[in-house]
């Protein structure tokens, strides 16, 4: 593990950097849904961040959103370009998964255009119709709606 970084719950003072990270990077258009400040403040308790210890700089973020009984979603995962390939994405997802277990949520899914990364972490593709209808309410706010190209993947804990 890279000890130069720490994963912790997000704080109010992280929001501006999280907002910038989740804004579309033109080279990676559509990989993460941009989040408004309003959403980031109201959903802040869902988020983990990974921080470089020396500089205090935010390297990435990820959220665990509770969906239903036993079901949660990993969302808004991003590691900034310069910090990739150092295990930080995995550490962010692991933090979400251990919070899911603490909360007795034993099924975690993700909707993603990066299935290879999640397959590496043990997630497996599932048909979208196994997910409850409630999941799709946020899709109305997605710029791609209704032409969704994301893959649903699930991990049972
Ligand atoms: C996907 C993303 C979060 C990965 O972050 P990262 O910090 O570079 O990933 P890690 O270094 O933790 O990688 C963990 C493992 O997954 C592998 N991996 C990383 N990205 C991968 C990819 N795109 N495809 C396949 N495997 C990948 C790594 O090789 C590593 O394997 P190892 O543990 O056997 O060495 C990052 O590339 C990103 O922010 N992408 C753009 C946003 C995005 O796609 N988010 C997901 C939205 S649901």
CSV table of C-alpha atoms and ligand atoms in Angstrom, one decimal:
chain,number,residue,atom,x,y,z
A,1,UNK,CA,0.0,0.0,0.0
A,2,UNK,CA,1.2,3.5,-0.8
A,3,UNK,CA,1.6,5.2,2.6
A,4,UNK,CA,1.9,8.6,1.1
A,5,UNK,CA,-1.9,8.7,0.8
A,6,UNK,CA,-4.8,8.3,3.3
A,7,UNK,CA,-8.4,7.4,2.6
A,8,UNK,CA,-11.0,9.2,4.8
A,9,UNK,CA,-14.6,10.4,4.8
A,10,UNK,CA,-15.1,13.6,2.9
A,11,UNK,CA,-15.5,17.0,4.6
A,12,UNK,CA,-17.1,20.2,3.7
A,13,UNK,CA,-13.7,21.7,2.8
A,14,UNK,CA,-13.2,19.0,0.2
A,15,UNK,CA,-16.3,19.8,-1.9
A,16,UNK,CA,-14.7,22.4,-4.2
A,17,UNK,CA,-12.0,19.9,-5.2
A,18,UNK,CA,-14.5,17.1,-5.6
A,19,UNK,CA,-16.7,19.2,-7.8
A,20,UNK,CA,-13.7,20.0,-10.1
A,21,UNK,CA,-12.7,16.3,-10.2
A,22,UNK,CA,-16.1,15.1,-11.2
A,23,UNK,CA,-16.5,17.7,-14.0
A,24,UNK,CA,-16.1,16.2,-17.3
A,25,UNK,CA,-12.5,15.8,-18.5
A,26,UNK,CA,-12.9,16.2,-22.3
A,27,UNK,CA,-10.7,13.1,-22.8
A,28,UNK,CA,-13.0,11.0,-20.6
A,29,UNK,CA,-16.4,12.4,-21.4
A,30,UNK,CA,-19.2,10.6,-19.7
A,31,UNK,CA,-17.2,8.3,-17.4
A,32,UNK,CA,-18.5,10.0,-14.3
A,33,UNK,CA,-21.6,12.1,-13.9
A,34,UNK,CA,-20.7,15.7,-13.0
A,35,UNK,CA,-22.2,16.7,-9.6
A,36,UNK,CA,-23.7,20.0,-8.7
A,37,UNK,CA,-22.5,21.8,-5.5
A,38,UNK,CA,-26.0,21.2,-4.2
A,39,UNK,CA,-25.8,17.4,-4.6
A,40,UNK,CA,-22.2,17.3,-3.2
A,41,UNK,CA,-23.3,19.1,-0.1
A,42,UNK,CA,-26.4,17.0,0.5
A,43,UNK,CA,-24.7,13.7,-0.3
A,44,UNK,CA,-21.4,14.5,1.3
A,45,UNK,CA,-21.7,11.8,4.0
A,46,UNK,CA,-21.7,9.2,1.2
A,47,UNK,CA,-18.3,10.2,0.0
A,48,UNK,CA,-14.7,9.0,0.7
A,49,UNK,CA,-11.7,10.9,-0.5
A,50,UNK,CA,-8.1,9.9,-0.9
A,51,UNK,CA,-5.6,12.6,0.1
A,52,UNK,CA,-1.9,13.0,-0.5
A,53,UNK,CA,-0.5,13.3,3.1
A,54,UNK,CA,2.3,15.8,2.4
A,55,UNK,CA,0.5,18.3,0.2
A,56,UNK,CA,-3.1,17.7,1.5
A,57,UNK,CA,-4.1,17.5,-2.2
A,58,UNK,CA,-7.2,15.5,-3.1
A,59,UNK,CA,-6.3,12.6,-5.4
A,60,UNK,CA,-9.7,11.0,-5.8
A,61,UNK,CA,-13.1,10.4,-4.5
A,62,UNK,CA,-15.9,7.8,-4.4
A,63,UNK,CA,-19.3,7.4,-2.9
A,64,UNK,CA,-21.4,4.6,-1.4
A,65,UNK,CA,-25.0,5.3,-1.9
A,66,UNK,CA,-27.7,3.3,0.0
A,67,UNK,CA,-30.3,2.0,-2.4
A,68,UNK,CA,-32.5,-0.5,-0.7
A,69,UNK,CA,-32.5,-3.4,1.8
A,70,UNK,CA,-29.1,-5.1,1.3
A,71,UNK,CA,-28.3,-3.0,-1.7
A,72,UNK,CA,-25.9,-0.1,-2.2
A,73,UNK,CA,-24.2,1.5,-5.2
A,74,UNK,CA,-20.7,2.7,-5.7
A,75,UNK,CA,-20.8,6.0,-7.5
A,76,UNK,CA,-18.7,9.0,-8.5
A,77,UNK,CA,-15.4,7.1,-8.5
A,78,UNK,CA,-12.6,9.2,-9.9
A,79,UNK,CA,-8.8,9.3,-9.4
A,80,UNK,CA,-7.1,12.3,-10.9
A,81,UNK,CA,-5.0,11.5,-13.9
A,82,UNK,CA,-1.6,12.1,-12.3
A,83,UNK,CA,-2.4,9.8,-9.4
A,84,UNK,CA,-3.6,6.8,-11.3
A,85,UNK,CA,-2.0,3.3,-11.3
A,86,UNK,CA,-1.0,3.6,-7.6
A,87,UNK,CA,-3.8,1.5,-6.1
A,88,UNK,CA,-5.9,4.5,-5.0
A,89,UNK,CA,-9.0,3.6,-7.0
A,90,UNK,CA,-9.0,0.2,-5.4
A,91,UNK,CA,-8.5,1.7,-1.9
A,92,UNK,CA,-11.5,4.0,-2.5
A,93,UNK,CA,-13.7,1.2,-3.6
A,94,UNK,CA,-12.5,-1.0,-0.6
A,95,UNK,CA,-13.4,1.8,1.8
A,96,UNK,CA,-17.0,1.8,0.3
A,97,UNK,CA,-17.2,-2.0,0.5
A,98,UNK,CA,-16.1,-2.1,4.2
A,99,UNK,CA,-18.7,0.6,5.0
A,100,UNK,CA,-21.3,-1.5,3.2
A,101,UNK,CA,-20.5,-4.5,5.4
A,102,UNK,CA,-20.7,-2.2,8.5
A,103,UNK,CA,-24.1,-1.1,7.4
A,104,UNK,CA,-25.2,-4.8,6.7
A,105,UNK,CA,-25.4,-4.0,3.0
A,106,UNK,CA,-24.3,-7.2,1.3
A,107,UNK,CA,-24.8,-6.4,-2.4
A,108,UNK,CA,-23.0,-3.6,-4.0
A,109,UNK,CA,-23.5,-2.6,-7.7
A,110,UNK,CA,-22.0,-0.1,-10.1
A,111,UNK,CA,-23.1,1.3,-13.4
A,112,UNK,CA,-20.0,1.9,-15.3
A,113,UNK,CA,-18.1,2.4,-18.6
A,114,UNK,CA,-15.0,1.1,-17.0
A,115,UNK,CA,-16.0,-2.6,-16.5
A,116,UNK,CA,-12.4,-4.0,-16.7
A,117,UNK,CA,-11.5,-2.1,-13.6
A,118,UNK,CA,-14.4,-3.3,-11.6
A,119,UNK,CA,-14.0,-6.9,-12.9
A,120,UNK,CA,-10.5,-6.7,-11.5
A,121,UNK,CA,-12.0,-5.9,-8.1
A,122,UNK,CA,-14.4,-8.9,-8.2
A,123,UNK,CA,-17.5,-7.2,-9.6
A,124,UNK,CA,-19.4,-9.3,-12.2
A,125,UNK,CA,-21.7,-8.1,-15.0
A,126,UNK,CA,-25.5,-8.5,-14.3
A,127,UNK,CA,-28.6,-7.7,-16.4
A,128,UNK,CA,-29.8,-4.2,-15.6
A,129,UNK,CA,-33.3,-5.5,-14.9
A,130,UNK,CA,-32.1,-7.2,-11.6
A,131,UNK,CA,-31.7,-3.7,-10.2
A,132,UNK,CA,-34.7,-2.1,-8.5
A,133,UNK,CA,-36.6,0.6,-10.4
A,134,UNK,CA,-35.5,3.2,-7.9
A,135,UNK,CA,-32.0,3.0,-9.3
A,136,UNK,CA,-33.0,4.7,-12.5
A,137,UNK,CA,-34.5,7.9,-10.9
A,138,UNK,CA,-31.1,9.6,-11.2
A,139,UNK,CA,-30.8,8.7,-14.9
A,140,UNK,CA,-33.2,11.5,-15.7
A,141,UNK,CA,-30.5,13.9,-14.7
A,142,UNK,CA,-27.9,12.2,-16.8
A,143,UNK,CA,-26.9,14.1,-20.0
A,144,UNK,CA,-26.9,10.7,-21.9
A,145,UNK,CA,-30.5,9.8,-20.9
A,146,UNK,CA,-32.2,7.7,-22.5
A,147,UNK,CA,-29.2,6.3,-24.5
A,148,UNK,CA,-27.4,4.6,-21.6
A,149,UNK,CA,-24.3,2.7,-22.5
A,150,UNK,CA,-23.3,1.8,-19.0
A,151,UNK,CA,-22.8,-1.8,-17.8
A,152,UNK,CA,-24.3,-3.0,-14.5
A,153,UNK,CA,-22.0,-4.9,-12.3
A,154,UNK,CA,-22.5,-6.5,-8.9
A,155,UNK,CA,-20.4,-7.7,-6.0
A,156,UNK,CA,-21.8,-9.9,-3.2
A,157,UNK,CA,-20.0,-9.4,0.1
B,1,LIG,C1,-11.0,3.7,-13.0
B,1,LIG,C2,-10.0,4.5,-12.1
B,1,LIG,C3,-10.8,5.0,-10.8
B,1,LIG,C4,-8.9,3.6,-11.6
B,1,LIG,O1,-8.1,4.3,-10.7
B,1,LIG,P1,-6.6,3.8,-10.3
B,1,LIG,O2,-6.2,4.5,-9.0
B,1,LIG,O3,-5.7,4.1,-11.5
B,1,LIG,O4,-6.8,2.3,-10.1
B,1,LIG,P2,-5.9,1.3,-9.2
B,1,LIG,O5,-4.4,1.8,-9.4
B,1,LIG,O6,-6.4,1.3,-7.8
B,1,LIG,O7,-6.1,-0.1,-9.9
B,1,LIG,C5,-6.4,-1.2,-9.2
B,1,LIG,C6,-6.3,-2.4,-10.1
B,1,LIG,O8,-7.1,-2.3,-11.2
B,1,LIG,C7,-6.4,-2.3,-12.4
B,1,LIG,N1,-7.0,-1.3,-13.3
B,1,LIG,C8,-7.0,0.1,-13.2
B,1,LIG,N2,-7.6,0.7,-14.2
B,1,LIG,C9,-8.0,-0.3,-15.0
B,1,LIG,C10,-8.7,-0.4,-16.2
B,1,LIG,N3,-9.2,0.7,-16.8
B,1,LIG,N4,-9.0,-1.6,-16.8
B,1,LIG,C11,-8.5,-2.7,-16.2
B,1,LIG,N5,-7.8,-2.8,-15.0
B,1,LIG,C12,-7.6,-1.6,-14.4
B,1,LIG,C13,-5.0,-1.9,-12.0
B,1,LIG,O9,-4.0,-2.5,-12.9
B,1,LIG,C14,-4.9,-2.5,-10.6
B,1,LIG,O10,-4.6,-3.9,-10.7
B,1,LIG,P3,-3.7,-4.7,-9.6
B,1,LIG,O11,-4.3,-4.4,-8.3
B,1,LIG,O12,-3.7,-6.1,-10.0
B,1,LIG,O13,-2.3,-4.0,-9.7
B,1,LIG,C15,-9.4,5.7,-12.8
B,1,LIG,O14,-8.8,5.3,-14.0
B,1,LIG,C16,-10.4,6.8,-13.2
B,1,LIG,O15,-10.6,7.7,-12.4
B,1,LIG,N6,-11.0,6.7,-14.4
B,1,LIG,C17,-11.9,7.7,-14.9
B,1,LIG,C18,-13.2,7.7,-14.2
B,1,LIG,C19,-13.9,6.4,-14.2
B,1,LIG,O16,-13.9,5.6,-15.2
B,1,LIG,N7,-14.5,6.1,-13.0
B,1,LIG,C20,-15.4,4.9,-12.9
B,1,LIG,C21,-16.8,5.4,-13.0
B,1,LIG,S1,-17.9,4.1,-12.5
